XYZ file of C-alpha atoms in Angstrom:
775
model
C 0.044 0.002 -0.021
C 2.851 2.396 0.773
C 4.547 1.631 -2.434
C 1.307 2.336 -4.455
C 0.588 5.522 -2.781
C 4.165 6.632 -3.385
C 3.596 6.136 -7.059
C 0.504 8.401 -7.136
C 2.212 11.640 -7.971
C -0.666 14.080 -7.057
C -0.222 16.852 -4.681
C -3.479 16.247 -2.966
C -2.679 12.749 -2.053
C 0.575 13.762 -0.321
C -1.197 14.861 2.805
C -2.986 11.544 3.215
C 0.237 9.734 2.621
C 2.325 11.352 5.404
C 0.627 9.674 8.421
C 0.675 6.017 7.086
C 4.371 6.689 5.784
C 5.409 7.920 9.185
C 4.030 4.634 10.792
C 5.450 2.473 8.138
C 8.985 3.880 8.670
C 8.813 2.617 12.253
C 7.014 -0.633 11.524
C 8.275 -3.852 13.108
C 8.712 -5.733 9.854
C 11.943 -4.639 8.006
C 10.165 -5.252 4.520
C 7.750 -2.363 5.294
C 10.638 -0.182 6.504
C 12.665 -0.589 3.392
C 9.668 0.142 1.063
C 8.856 3.152 3.193
C 12.357 4.471 2.810
C 12.165 4.592 -0.940
C 8.659 6.171 -0.559
C 10.229 9.076 1.118
C 12.526 9.862 -2.009
C 9.503 9.777 -4.108
C 7.599 12.029 -1.775
C 10.543 14.422 -1.783
C 10.367 14.741 -5.380
C 6.725 15.959 -5.175
C 6.803 17.987 -1.931
C 10.245 18.596 -0.507
C 9.036 20.999 2.079
C 6.575 18.496 3.374
C 9.297 15.919 3.879
C 11.411 18.379 5.745
C 8.618 19.639 7.955
C 7.578 15.995 8.867
C 11.015 15.065 9.859
C 11.267 12.249 7.377
C 15.011 13.085 6.510
C 15.902 12.498 10.195
C 14.107 9.222 10.144
C 16.013 8.081 7.017
C 19.186 8.980 8.906
C 18.062 6.744 11.728
C 17.263 3.906 9.293
C 20.983 3.882 8.428
C 21.545 2.505 11.927
C 18.741 -0.183 11.441
C 19.639 -3.790 12.232
C 18.377 -5.001 8.847
C 20.987 -4.399 6.129
C 18.339 -4.089 3.415
C 16.703 -1.221 5.320
C 20.063 0.321 5.609
C 20.711 0.077 1.874
C 17.340 1.508 0.925
C 17.837 4.205 3.573
C 21.135 5.143 1.854
C 19.522 4.973 -1.702
C 16.793 7.300 -0.620
C 19.179 9.944 0.880
C 21.507 9.656 -2.305
C 18.296 10.389 -4.452
C 17.310 13.210 -2.378
C 20.832 14.681 -2.374
C 20.959 14.551 -6.135
C 17.365 16.082 -6.516
C 18.135 18.953 -3.934
C 21.763 19.504 -4.691
C 22.404 19.487 -0.906
C 24.507 17.019 1.089
C 21.721 15.433 3.161
C 23.742 12.131 3.578
C 26.189 13.682 6.106
C 28.490 10.616 6.667
C 29.953 10.768 10.181
C 32.430 8.423 11.594
C 29.717 6.350 13.352
C 27.509 6.322 10.083
C 30.569 5.203 8.176
C 31.191 2.210 10.346
C 27.434 1.237 10.101
C 27.620 1.428 6.252
C 30.750 -0.700 6.160
C 29.062 -3.331 8.520
C 25.897 -3.418 6.273
C 28.093 -3.881 3.158
C 28.908 -7.562 3.977
C 25.206 -8.489 4.678
C 22.966 -6.642 2.196
C 21.989 -7.670 -1.388
C 24.127 -6.906 -4.300
C 22.080 -3.829 -5.304
C 22.220 -2.645 -1.722
C 25.998 -2.986 -1.896
C 25.948 -0.798 -4.995
C 23.968 1.981 -3.152
C 26.285 1.932 -0.090
C 29.554 1.873 -2.348
C 28.321 4.811 -4.416
C 27.778 6.786 -1.249
C 31.324 5.794 0.042
C 32.698 7.049 -3.261
C 31.403 10.493 -2.582
C 32.842 10.538 0.952
C 36.086 12.532 1.603
C 38.304 10.551 4.225
C 39.802 12.917 6.701
C 43.255 11.388 6.487
C 45.245 8.621 4.589
C 44.808 6.022 7.494
C 41.078 6.344 7.219
C 41.173 5.879 3.516
C 43.374 2.740 3.826
C 40.825 1.343 6.460
C 37.854 1.824 4.075
C 39.750 0.415 1.122
C 40.530 -2.603 3.136
C 36.748 -3.191 3.885
C 35.837 -2.576 0.195
C 38.596 -4.611 -1.430
C 36.749 -8.000 -0.973
C 33.867 -6.565 -3.228
C 36.272 -6.831 -6.250
C 35.714 -10.570 -6.209
C 31.889 -10.232 -6.427
C 29.941 -11.987 -9.206
C 27.882 -8.753 -9.957
C 29.851 -6.589 -12.351
C 28.006 -3.486 -11.009
C 29.342 -4.196 -7.523
C 32.803 -4.646 -8.791
C 32.736 -1.313 -10.765
C 31.381 0.508 -7.818
C 34.214 -1.017 -5.586
C 36.719 0.048 -8.169
C 35.304 3.559 -8.156
C 35.740 3.924 -4.279
C 39.308 2.561 -4.433
C 40.276 4.995 -7.169
C 38.624 7.949 -5.504
C 40.577 7.155 -2.250
C 43.947 6.544 -4.043
C 44.350 10.262 -4.383
C 43.934 10.685 -0.685
C 46.590 8.089 0.107
C 49.155 10.533 -1.574
C 52.678 9.739 -2.861
C 53.970 9.073 0.607
C 51.965 5.764 0.595
C 53.553 4.555 -2.723
C 53.725 0.795 -1.470
C 49.947 0.861 -0.528
C 49.161 2.326 -3.985
C 51.375 -0.220 -5.805
C 49.456 -3.074 -3.999
C 46.067 -1.629 -4.927
C 47.172 -1.311 -8.538
C 47.921 -5.063 -8.506
C 44.602 -5.933 -7.041
C 42.510 -3.680 -9.363
C 43.799 -5.354 -12.623
C 42.272 -8.982 -12.201
C 38.735 -7.909 -11.587
C 38.953 -5.559 -14.663
C 40.348 -8.232 -16.773
C 37.657 -10.655 -15.639
C 34.882 -8.431 -16.848
C 35.977 -8.881 -20.400
C 34.920 -12.484 -20.234
C 31.309 -11.285 -19.838
C 28.705 -10.765 -22.574
C 29.382 -8.432 -25.221
C 27.149 -5.688 -23.769
C 28.881 -5.751 -20.308
C 32.082 -5.904 -21.952
C 31.483 -2.746 -23.876
C 30.391 -0.848 -20.583
C 33.473 -2.281 -18.846
C 35.796 -1.054 -21.746
C 34.277 2.422 -21.586
C 34.971 2.519 -17.959
C 38.498 0.945 -18.301
C 39.123 3.722 -20.986
C 38.697 6.290 -18.131
C 40.691 4.220 -15.677
C 43.795 3.822 -17.932
C 43.760 7.571 -18.463
C 43.580 8.213 -14.708
C 46.115 5.453 -13.825
C 47.694 3.691 -16.950
C 49.979 1.500 -14.632
C 47.012 -0.504 -13.434
C 46.787 -2.482 -16.803
C 50.156 -1.649 -18.337
C 51.044 -5.382 -18.404
C 47.621 -6.592 -19.440
C 47.539 -5.276 -23.003
C 47.058 -8.781 -24.476
C 43.597 -9.134 -22.958
C 42.533 -6.174 -25.146
C 43.521 -7.889 -28.402
C 40.353 -8.507 -30.445
C 38.653 -11.784 -30.964
C 37.268 -12.704 -34.239
C 33.705 -13.022 -32.979
C 33.724 -9.722 -30.938
C 31.095 -7.311 -32.068
C 32.352 -4.285 -33.770
C 31.435 -1.948 -30.886
C 33.736 -3.986 -28.578
C 36.514 -4.085 -31.165
C 36.495 -0.385 -31.602
C 36.701 0.288 -27.975
C 39.455 -2.226 -27.373
C 41.537 -0.512 -30.053
C 41.193 2.711 -28.154
C 42.516 1.159 -25.030
C 45.444 -0.634 -26.959
C 46.605 2.792 -28.068
C 46.455 4.122 -24.619
C 48.446 1.201 -23.261
C 51.049 1.192 -25.983
C 54.698 1.356 -24.936
C 58.128 0.711 -26.226
C 58.013 -2.721 -24.598
C 54.965 -3.945 -26.505
C 54.997 -1.957 -29.689
C 56.244 -4.801 -31.952
C 53.604 -7.176 -30.514
C 50.766 -4.670 -31.009
C 51.936 -3.694 -34.666
C 51.854 -7.288 -35.648
C 48.282 -7.344 -34.122
C 47.116 -4.098 -35.866
C 48.533 -5.207 -39.187
C 46.427 -8.527 -38.918
C 43.380 -6.380 -38.101
C 44.005 -4.231 -41.181
C 43.300 -7.395 -43.367
C 39.802 -7.990 -41.807
C 36.616 -7.660 -43.731
C 34.760 -4.944 -41.661
C 35.757 -1.633 -43.401
C 35.292 0.615 -40.343
C 37.445 -1.781 -38.165
C 40.215 -1.843 -40.746
C 40.215 1.948 -41.075
C 40.433 2.130 -37.247
C 43.306 -0.322 -37.102
C 45.195 1.626 -39.815
C 44.600 4.906 -37.877
C 45.817 3.121 -34.782
C 49.048 2.343 -36.394
C 49.517 6.022 -37.301
C 48.673 7.119 -33.618
C 51.262 4.589 -32.387
C 53.848 6.460 -34.491
C 52.689 9.902 -33.239
C 52.798 8.617 -29.676
C 56.235 6.718 -29.714
C 58.938 8.556 -31.533
C 61.390 5.455 -31.317
C 58.814 3.277 -33.012
C 57.773 5.719 -35.655
C 59.885 4.167 -38.393
C 58.495 0.689 -37.701
C 55.069 2.062 -37.877
C 55.612 3.813 -41.252
C 57.006 0.476 -42.387
C 53.758 -1.264 -41.644
C 51.821 1.454 -43.271
C 53.814 1.131 -46.538
C 53.258 -2.621 -46.590
C 49.466 -1.864 -46.144
C 49.650 0.683 -48.946
C 51.170 -2.060 -51.314
C 47.963 -4.162 -50.898
C 46.247 -1.456 -53.067
C 43.012 -1.874 -51.058
C 41.320 1.451 -51.606
C 40.110 2.334 -48.074
C 43.289 1.064 -46.602
C 45.376 3.360 -48.911
C 43.132 6.339 -48.009
C 43.364 5.903 -44.352
C 47.122 5.397 -44.532
C 47.600 8.696 -46.416
C 45.369 10.444 -43.652
C 47.586 9.069 -40.841
C 50.853 9.698 -42.679
C 50.089 13.263 -42.916
C 49.783 13.453 -39.165
C 53.133 11.501 -38.773
C 54.627 14.240 -41.122
C 53.114 17.020 -38.866
C 54.553 15.210 -35.765
C 58.097 14.652 -37.299
C 58.768 17.294 -39.852
C 61.575 16.776 -42.473
C 62.185 13.243 -41.333
C 60.334 10.645 -43.434
C 59.715 12.416 -46.668
C 61.389 9.657 -48.576
C 57.930 7.871 -48.641
C 56.225 10.730 -50.485
C 56.980 9.106 -53.916
C 55.021 5.870 -52.831
C 52.011 8.187 -51.793
C 52.154 9.930 -55.041
C 51.962 6.684 -56.905
C 48.576 6.059 -55.267
C 47.093 9.358 -56.110
C 44.598 7.917 -58.562
C 42.876 5.770 -55.885
C 41.915 8.614 -53.559
C 38.259 9.521 -53.701
C 37.370 10.506 -50.199
C 37.545 14.199 -49.174
C 39.672 13.694 -46.064
C 42.241 11.482 -47.907
C 42.425 13.976 -50.959
C 42.894 16.803 -48.436
C 45.695 15.063 -46.675
C 47.445 14.221 -49.843
C 46.984 17.747 -51.199
C 48.471 19.042 -47.752
C 51.489 16.766 -48.245
C 52.022 18.039 -51.926
C 51.789 21.642 -50.785
C 54.042 21.230 -47.671
C 56.676 19.434 -49.656
C 56.282 20.980 -53.096
C 60.053 21.722 -53.427
C 60.785 17.990 -53.027
C 58.303 16.858 -55.553
C 59.333 17.413 -59.300
C 55.825 17.548 -60.615
C 53.977 19.013 -57.639
C 52.243 21.583 -59.883
C 51.048 19.000 -62.253
C 49.681 16.784 -59.331
C 47.770 19.728 -58.064
C 46.476 20.518 -61.473
C 44.822 17.104 -61.717
C 42.745 17.990 -58.520
C 41.958 21.530 -59.944
C 40.107 20.038 -62.916
C 37.289 19.180 -60.476
C 37.697 22.032 -58.039
C 34.107 23.122 -58.072
C 32.598 19.609 -57.303
C 35.061 18.885 -54.552
C 34.203 18.815 -50.885
C 34.903 22.207 -49.021
C 37.823 20.660 -47.007
C 39.477 19.578 -50.280
C 38.863 22.979 -51.830
C 40.416 24.837 -48.753
C 43.501 22.569 -48.829
C 43.864 22.986 -52.739
C 43.861 26.729 -52.352
C 46.506 26.692 -49.661
C 48.585 24.045 -51.344
C 48.454 26.135 -54.601
C 49.594 29.268 -52.849
C 52.367 27.262 -51.136
C 53.480 25.972 -54.476
C 53.445 29.448 -56.015
C 55.632 30.793 -53.202
C 58.103 28.125 -53.608
C 58.228 28.131 -57.464
C 56.443 31.337 -58.754
C 57.671 30.965 -62.364
C 55.744 27.763 -63.222
C 52.678 28.339 -61.069
C 51.551 31.882 -61.652
C 48.671 30.828 -64.002
C 47.524 28.204 -61.623
C 47.484 30.253 -58.522
C 45.452 33.032 -60.523
C 42.988 30.469 -61.684
C 42.503 29.011 -58.141
C 42.066 32.438 -56.514
C 39.463 33.382 -59.235
C 37.467 30.198 -58.524
C 37.640 30.801 -54.780
C 36.646 34.426 -54.724
C 34.303 34.766 -57.719
C 32.746 31.471 -58.243
C 32.386 29.809 -54.859
C 29.530 30.433 -52.576
C 31.418 29.001 -49.549
C 32.184 31.972 -47.198
C 35.257 30.207 -45.610
C 36.783 29.500 -48.991
C 36.033 33.064 -50.336
C 37.436 34.673 -47.158
C 40.796 32.624 -47.311
C 41.070 33.425 -51.113
C 40.753 37.155 -50.465
C 43.306 36.934 -47.632
C 45.878 35.062 -49.890
C 45.224 37.521 -52.799
C 45.793 40.528 -50.665
C 48.859 39.017 -49.001
C 50.446 38.071 -52.345
C 49.561 41.454 -54.147
C 50.877 43.658 -51.407
C 53.733 41.874 -49.655
C 54.977 38.460 -50.978
C 57.596 38.167 -48.299
C 54.988 38.615 -45.680
C 52.932 35.929 -47.462
C 55.848 33.573 -47.330
C 56.336 34.104 -43.436
C 52.456 33.519 -42.934
C 51.813 30.581 -45.336
C 55.287 28.824 -45.158
C 56.294 29.758 -41.566
C 57.114 26.936 -39.121
C 54.179 25.314 -37.670
C 53.894 23.735 -34.122
C 54.349 20.032 -34.229
C 51.095 18.132 -33.180
C 51.030 16.278 -29.932
C 49.969 12.850 -28.982
C 46.195 13.087 -28.301
C 45.786 9.625 -26.615
C 45.011 11.166 -23.291
C 42.763 13.904 -24.501
C 40.224 14.381 -21.672
C 40.818 17.556 -19.614
C 42.087 16.508 -16.152
C 39.268 18.187 -14.307
C 36.652 16.314 -16.564
C 38.574 13.039 -16.093
C 38.446 13.332 -12.339
C 34.727 14.162 -12.491
C 34.211 11.207 -14.815
C 36.216 8.736 -12.683
C 33.921 9.665 -9.781
C 31.001 8.793 -12.078
C 32.296 5.267 -12.842
C 29.618 2.492 -13.272
C 27.180 5.317 -14.362
C 25.884 6.421 -17.863
C 28.496 9.234 -17.531
C 31.350 6.828 -17.830
C 29.782 5.205 -20.837
C 29.154 8.628 -22.741
C 32.345 10.188 -21.293
C 30.304 13.169 -20.427
C 29.185 14.829 -17.254
C 25.625 14.113 -16.229
C 24.460 17.558 -16.939
C 25.514 17.276 -20.486
C 22.779 14.684 -21.292
C 20.348 14.650 -18.315
C 18.108 17.683 -18.023
C 16.594 17.513 -14.539
C 13.329 19.478 -13.913
C 13.422 21.394 -10.617
C 10.768 20.434 -8.067
C 7.483 22.132 -8.313
C 6.183 24.007 -11.389
C 9.084 26.259 -12.240
C 9.807 26.694 -15.839
C 13.160 25.669 -17.415
C 13.740 29.294 -18.373
C 12.811 32.484 -16.486
C 15.097 34.826 -18.348
C 13.108 35.745 -21.531
C 13.039 39.547 -22.041
C 9.387 40.866 -21.897
C 9.755 42.668 -25.304
C 10.761 39.359 -26.945
C 7.921 37.495 -25.211
C 5.361 39.977 -26.578
C 6.739 39.892 -30.104
C 6.611 36.174 -30.199
C 3.157 36.040 -28.715
C 1.903 38.284 -31.316
C 3.282 36.134 -34.235
C 2.144 33.033 -32.638
C -1.504 34.007 -32.039
C -4.121 32.084 -34.136
C -7.850 32.006 -34.333
C -7.640 28.408 -33.326
C -5.330 29.057 -30.396
C -5.954 26.334 -27.913
C -4.301 28.105 -24.861
C -2.270 26.423 -22.214
C 1.197 27.129 -20.847
C 3.457 26.438 -23.792
C 6.558 27.252 -21.743
C 6.013 24.748 -19.148
C 8.809 22.340 -20.197
C 9.875 21.328 -16.568
C 10.563 17.916 -15.444
C 12.130 16.353 -18.500
C 12.411 12.661 -18.861
C 16.093 11.448 -17.969
C 16.365 8.623 -20.454
C 17.947 9.052 -23.910
C 15.491 9.287 -26.651
C 14.846 5.829 -28.294
C 16.377 5.523 -31.879
C 13.448 5.259 -34.263
C 13.501 4.115 -37.977
C 13.397 6.953 -40.459
C 11.067 6.186 -43.505
C 10.562 8.835 -46.007
C 8.319 11.538 -44.717
C 7.612 14.869 -46.526
C 8.997 17.727 -44.326
C 7.604 21.276 -44.737
C 9.530 24.278 -43.478
C 7.807 25.519 -40.345
C 10.410 28.180 -39.079
C 12.878 30.444 -40.734
C 16.326 31.233 -39.371
C 15.400 34.648 -38.439
C 12.969 33.515 -35.766
C 14.814 30.567 -34.426
C 18.372 31.764 -33.618
C 19.706 30.922 -36.978
C 18.199 27.441 -37.745
C 15.830 26.659 -40.602
C 13.379 24.043 -39.121
C 11.462 21.355 -41.282
C 8.924 19.204 -39.869
C 6.672 16.222 -40.712
C 4.467 13.533 -39.085
C 4.144 9.805 -39.563
C 3.205 6.591 -37.974
C 5.506 3.623 -37.431
C 4.489 0.299 -35.797
C 1.562 1.939 -34.151
C 3.436 4.996 -32.688
C 3.142 8.463 -33.987
C 6.550 10.316 -34.648
C 7.409 13.964 -35.446
C 10.293 14.036 -37.738
C 12.402 17.233 -37.732
C 15.346 18.558 -39.814
C 17.411 21.464 -38.370
C 19.524 23.460 -40.829
C 22.206 25.566 -39.192
C 22.174 28.720 -41.308
C 23.812 31.252 -39.203
C 24.277 30.049 -35.550
C 27.941 29.971 -34.381
C 26.790 27.732 -31.448
C 26.282 24.145 -32.656
C 22.821 22.579 -31.918
C 23.335 19.594 -29.644
C 20.708 19.385 -26.882
C 17.311 21.012 -26.953
C 13.984 20.556 -25.126
C 10.470 20.518 -26.776
C 7.054 21.131 -25.581
C 3.697 21.044 -27.441
C 0.795 23.200 -26.578
C -2.577 21.780 -25.951
C -3.914 20.639 -29.230
C -6.968 18.847 -30.970
C -5.166 15.501 -30.784
C -4.054 15.358 -27.288
C -0.492 14.935 -28.444
C 2.580 15.476 -26.277
C 6.257 14.389 -26.566
C 7.019 11.014 -24.886
C 10.395 12.451 -24.115
C 10.991 16.201 -24.170
C 14.743 16.021 -24.777
C 16.034 16.154 -28.234
C 19.831 15.056 -28.809
C 21.541 15.974 -32.069
C 24.541 13.546 -32.373
C 26.567 14.767 -33.932
C 25.961 18.410 -32.983
C 24.781 20.521 -35.959
C 27.542 23.007 -36.933
C 26.987 26.196 -38.971
C 26.435 25.093 -42.513
C 25.298 21.644 -41.850
C 21.968 19.881 -41.004
C 20.798 17.132 -38.869
C 17.479 15.189 -38.378
C 15.883 14.176 -35.076
C 12.749 12.276 -34.278
C 10.294 12.819 -31.365
C 7.893 10.247 -30.451
C 4.497 11.570 -29.582
C 1.897 10.122 -27.248
C -1.721 10.839 -26.666
C -2.238 12.352 -23.228
C -5.928 13.267 -22.132
C -4.749 16.394 -20.343
C -3.182 17.676 -23.594
C -6.519 17.609 -25.358
C -7.695 21.170 -26.154
C -11.389 21.795 -25.907
C -13.018 22.488 -29.162
C -15.312 25.227 -29.583
C -18.845 24.323 -30.193
C -19.762 23.748 -33.917
C -16.172 24.513 -35.109
C -14.075 22.059 -36.909
C -10.778 20.850 -34.990
C -7.644 22.602 -36.121
C -4.817 20.603 -37.646
C -2.291 23.103 -36.179
C 0.207 21.967 -33.473
C 1.930 24.635 -31.644
C 5.478 23.876 -30.642
C 8.173 25.490 -28.400
C 11.766 24.460 -28.664
C 14.502 25.671 -26.124
C 18.112 25.434 -27.372
C 19.883 24.249 -24.177
C 23.293 25.677 -25.348
C 21.994 29.250 -25.877
C 19.004 29.396 -23.712
C 16.951 30.698 -26.653
C 13.355 29.673 -27.011
C 11.480 29.737 -30.523
C 8.013 28.836 -31.433
C 6.496 27.491 -34.598
C 3.088 25.814 -35.513
C 3.005 22.747 -37.864
C -0.192 21.237 -39.461
C -0.591 17.690 -38.211
C -0.976 14.849 -40.811
C -4.202 13.233 -39.588
C -3.238 10.009 -41.262
C -0.567 9.492 -38.813
C -3.256 8.830 -36.190
C -4.971 5.884 -38.025
C -4.706 2.895 -35.934
C -3.878 -0.770 -37.092
C -7.147 -2.020 -35.530
C -9.340 0.083 -37.814
C -10.659 -2.720 -39.962
C -14.571 -3.290 -39.649
C -16.442 -6.483 -40.969
C -18.979 -5.642 -43.681
C -22.115 -6.034 -41.444
C -20.707 -3.580 -38.821
C -19.729 -1.265 -41.698
C -23.088 -1.389 -43.172
C -24.896 -0.881 -39.710
C -22.474 2.118 -38.865
C -23.085 3.741 -42.271
C -26.828 3.650 -42.021
C -26.775 4.794 -38.423
C -24.805 7.965 -39.061
C -27.109 10.940 -40.066
C -26.911 12.282 -43.616
C -25.917 15.739 -42.443
C -22.808 14.389 -41.127
C -21.533 13.554 -44.509
C -18.663 15.364 -46.197
C -18.311 15.399 -50.001
C -15.413 16.422 -52.294
C -13.775 15.652 -55.573
C -9.985 15.205 -55.939
C -8.865 16.113 -59.470
C -5.495 15.535 -61.293
C -4.696 12.144 -59.706
C -1.563 10.251 -60.497
C -1.979 6.880 -62.338
C -1.376 4.973 -59.018
C -4.564 6.624 -57.608
C -6.787 5.887 -60.441
C -6.252 2.042 -60.162
C -8.431 0.721 -57.312
C -6.103 -2.242 -56.513
C -3.109 0.152 -56.175
C -5.298 2.607 -54.125
C -6.169 -0.300 -51.689
C -2.414 -1.151 -51.381
C -1.466 2.480 -50.738
C -4.331 2.954 -48.183
C -3.470 -0.077 -46.166
C 0.088 1.172 -45.591
C -1.733 4.156 -43.759
C -4.145 1.819 -41.854
C -7.117 2.776 -44.070
C -8.874 -0.622 -44.492
C -10.676 -1.950 -47.616
C -14.367 -3.164 -46.913
C -16.036 -3.766 -50.229
C -16.233 -2.617 -53.870
C -19.116 -2.800 -56.404
C -19.850 -1.368 -59.998
C -22.263 1.520 -60.067
C -25.703 0.363 -61.636
C -26.477 1.890 -65.060
C -23.123 3.848 -65.199
C -20.580 1.945 -67.240
C -17.009 2.150 -66.037
C -17.917 3.551 -62.534
C -16.932 1.608 -59.383
C -17.478 2.461 -55.710
C -15.032 1.387 -52.992
C -15.610 1.497 -49.173
C -12.929 2.015 -46.588
C -12.846 2.283 -42.756
C -10.372 3.885 -40.443
C -9.963 4.416 -36.600
C -7.724 6.738 -34.770
C -5.747 5.867 -31.822
C -8.059 7.569 -29.659
C -10.983 5.493 -30.834
C -12.697 7.834 -33.533
C -14.227 5.830 -36.409
C -14.415 7.175 -40.013
C -16.204 5.535 -43.068
C -15.236 6.510 -46.548
C -16.875 5.897 -50.015
C -14.681 6.480 -53.100
C -16.142 6.676 -56.562
C -13.853 5.966 -59.560
C -14.605 6.161 -63.251
C -12.557 4.490 -65.905
C -10.474 6.853 -68.046
C -11.006 9.865 -65.623
C -8.035 11.025 -63.380
C -10.391 12.049 -60.608
C -12.192 10.631 -57.695
C -15.398 11.537 -55.677
C -15.025 11.211 -51.847
C -17.881 10.834 -49.416
C -16.921 10.512 -45.608
C -19.130 9.854 -42.677
C -18.343 10.069 -38.941
C -20.090 10.858 -35.740
C -17.068 12.914 -34.648
C -18.117 15.830 -37.057
C -15.322 18.224 -35.854
C -12.594 15.847 -37.062
C -14.331 14.828 -40.257
C -12.732 17.501 -42.461
C -9.189 16.399 -41.218
C -10.082 12.745 -42.168
C -11.329 13.819 -45.501
C -8.202 15.956 -46.178
C -6.101 12.870 -45.062
C -7.815 10.667 -47.765
C -7.370 13.451 -50.451
C -3.766 13.729 -49.484
C -3.082 10.002 -49.784
C -4.761 9.974 -53.209
C -2.764 12.917 -54.594
C 0.665 11.502 -53.436
């Protein structure tokens, strides 16, 4: 009963819940007490003030001293949840509480152990001796069968190793030896657990690489590993590479480069290049392996090798240029933008050592206008470099490139760079040499590329989603504040008034469009993306620099809103945003208010996102008496990065609501048709039909895909060539529509008659039928 009451998230219920909850927290049965502990956390989410007034937090603290370990674990879980929700340290671990937690650790269930270990990870020991004592009690958890317990124990030990300090080097060395076996054991689990373990290990080896420095072999890929596990293993191999194991690793990577999976092969070739960048003494051996792979003449291997050799040249300038001739021999095989750009960079950088550098560049210039922007930019720079090194033979070529870049291109980056080079060359060629041919800083090994502060934060989040995404929680979880506060309160009044005026409509269905609080925590589910017509619903001038296109569809019984964002002028990439719908005639609202664009949408690019819509009764707008339902859905989107909110209205495709269970048997259809009053009939003629919509069999197939079900067909008496076809459809909310379509042989038009008891929505259903016929 307490559990059920806690799940009813209604303010009026909370007052009635307090008294029984108070009794349940002190009940004789530990099962009741542990359930009541979790209920306090649920109640805090609805009414935090009430929890504090009734002293429930103090009771939770008392439960930590409970004789039953399950009650202790649930008390800890509830306090941790409240601490996250409120942002306050309500846990308050004292010396006595600490001992009780450690005592309960040995007796409670595995998930109870996870809650306690996570709380210990947030505790800061006062001194090294205390940290050692806690680690000693936690270390046996490393042998636990549950991987979540193992990872939580690793998190506690890693957190406390910093407290031990350099003066306890022996203790740290012993812990390092103890941490390796459990991490290695996790790699014998199912692929999904392996992947999560590998993502966590990736962080651990960045923090303390010596833990697994002698275990590199366990990260060698098996033939039956899924691709996502192989990719993650490669990342860790690169992080653990050293001069002791480089020969062994190179043999392994060379073997991977002959696999059948193209993405894995490219990653392996890239890994060889990263090994060269990381280990100077091994660079020559790595280049030798890359040259062997280039000789295989496999297209994607050659292209990836060219890309990584460019990085090796940048890391070790003027050292391995002897291999340029081999690269030039494979020029014809390059068709990917990144590989072309890399090769062009090499030609421009070492033009004085390549006899026919100008001819090589000229072959690329023939298709300059069709090339990718990255290739065009490199061609421009390489041509200018070539001109500065050999002005006599390349003057016409550089003139031609500058003309194409500044006069014929619509890419602002290319145009700007072209004008800069033009002005430099025309005013001060010597200054141009200093700018274009000046010494460049060598690139650094980026193996440990996380910022130290971010790394420390993520290590503290081991065994959570943060450690899998390698992002702090606030980057992907938007937590609504308790109560009814809006996500944003900083909109300027003038802007609000302006936007409201633009947004008013005669069918305005009211409601608080801006109440986007309390977003769902989970990542949006990935949905299939069938073709759907997207219409522009918002221009860049109203939405912070983004053109927005929108369309609706139904897939597997669920309704989806497909959106495309084109970044026209925003300097801030779009990655996370929040969406809310106003009350509408269909009761639609987003199943998840978070929109994640991965990768983020940079200026000049576009990206698609899909939002699942669900029917929620309290989102249904009341319809004015006698008025037809409006197809319009009003939408507010907040760009989390900029804080900007923009609004638009999109016309809903009513056919997206038609349910898979809308088929009627003939007798039911006839009875329904006769029972509907004639004044509820809607008529219309659809002209200029495509050939697929004049053939009844094809129309039946087309309609079935939209859950419009065939009932019967018959010829019209005394009207040669005419045929009447009947269909039924039902919306997800239970509204039935009956349709009669009349076709005439040789005429590319159709008469539509639609009947329904839901007169307000009849026009939308008729429009949906007409739209399906015309497309």
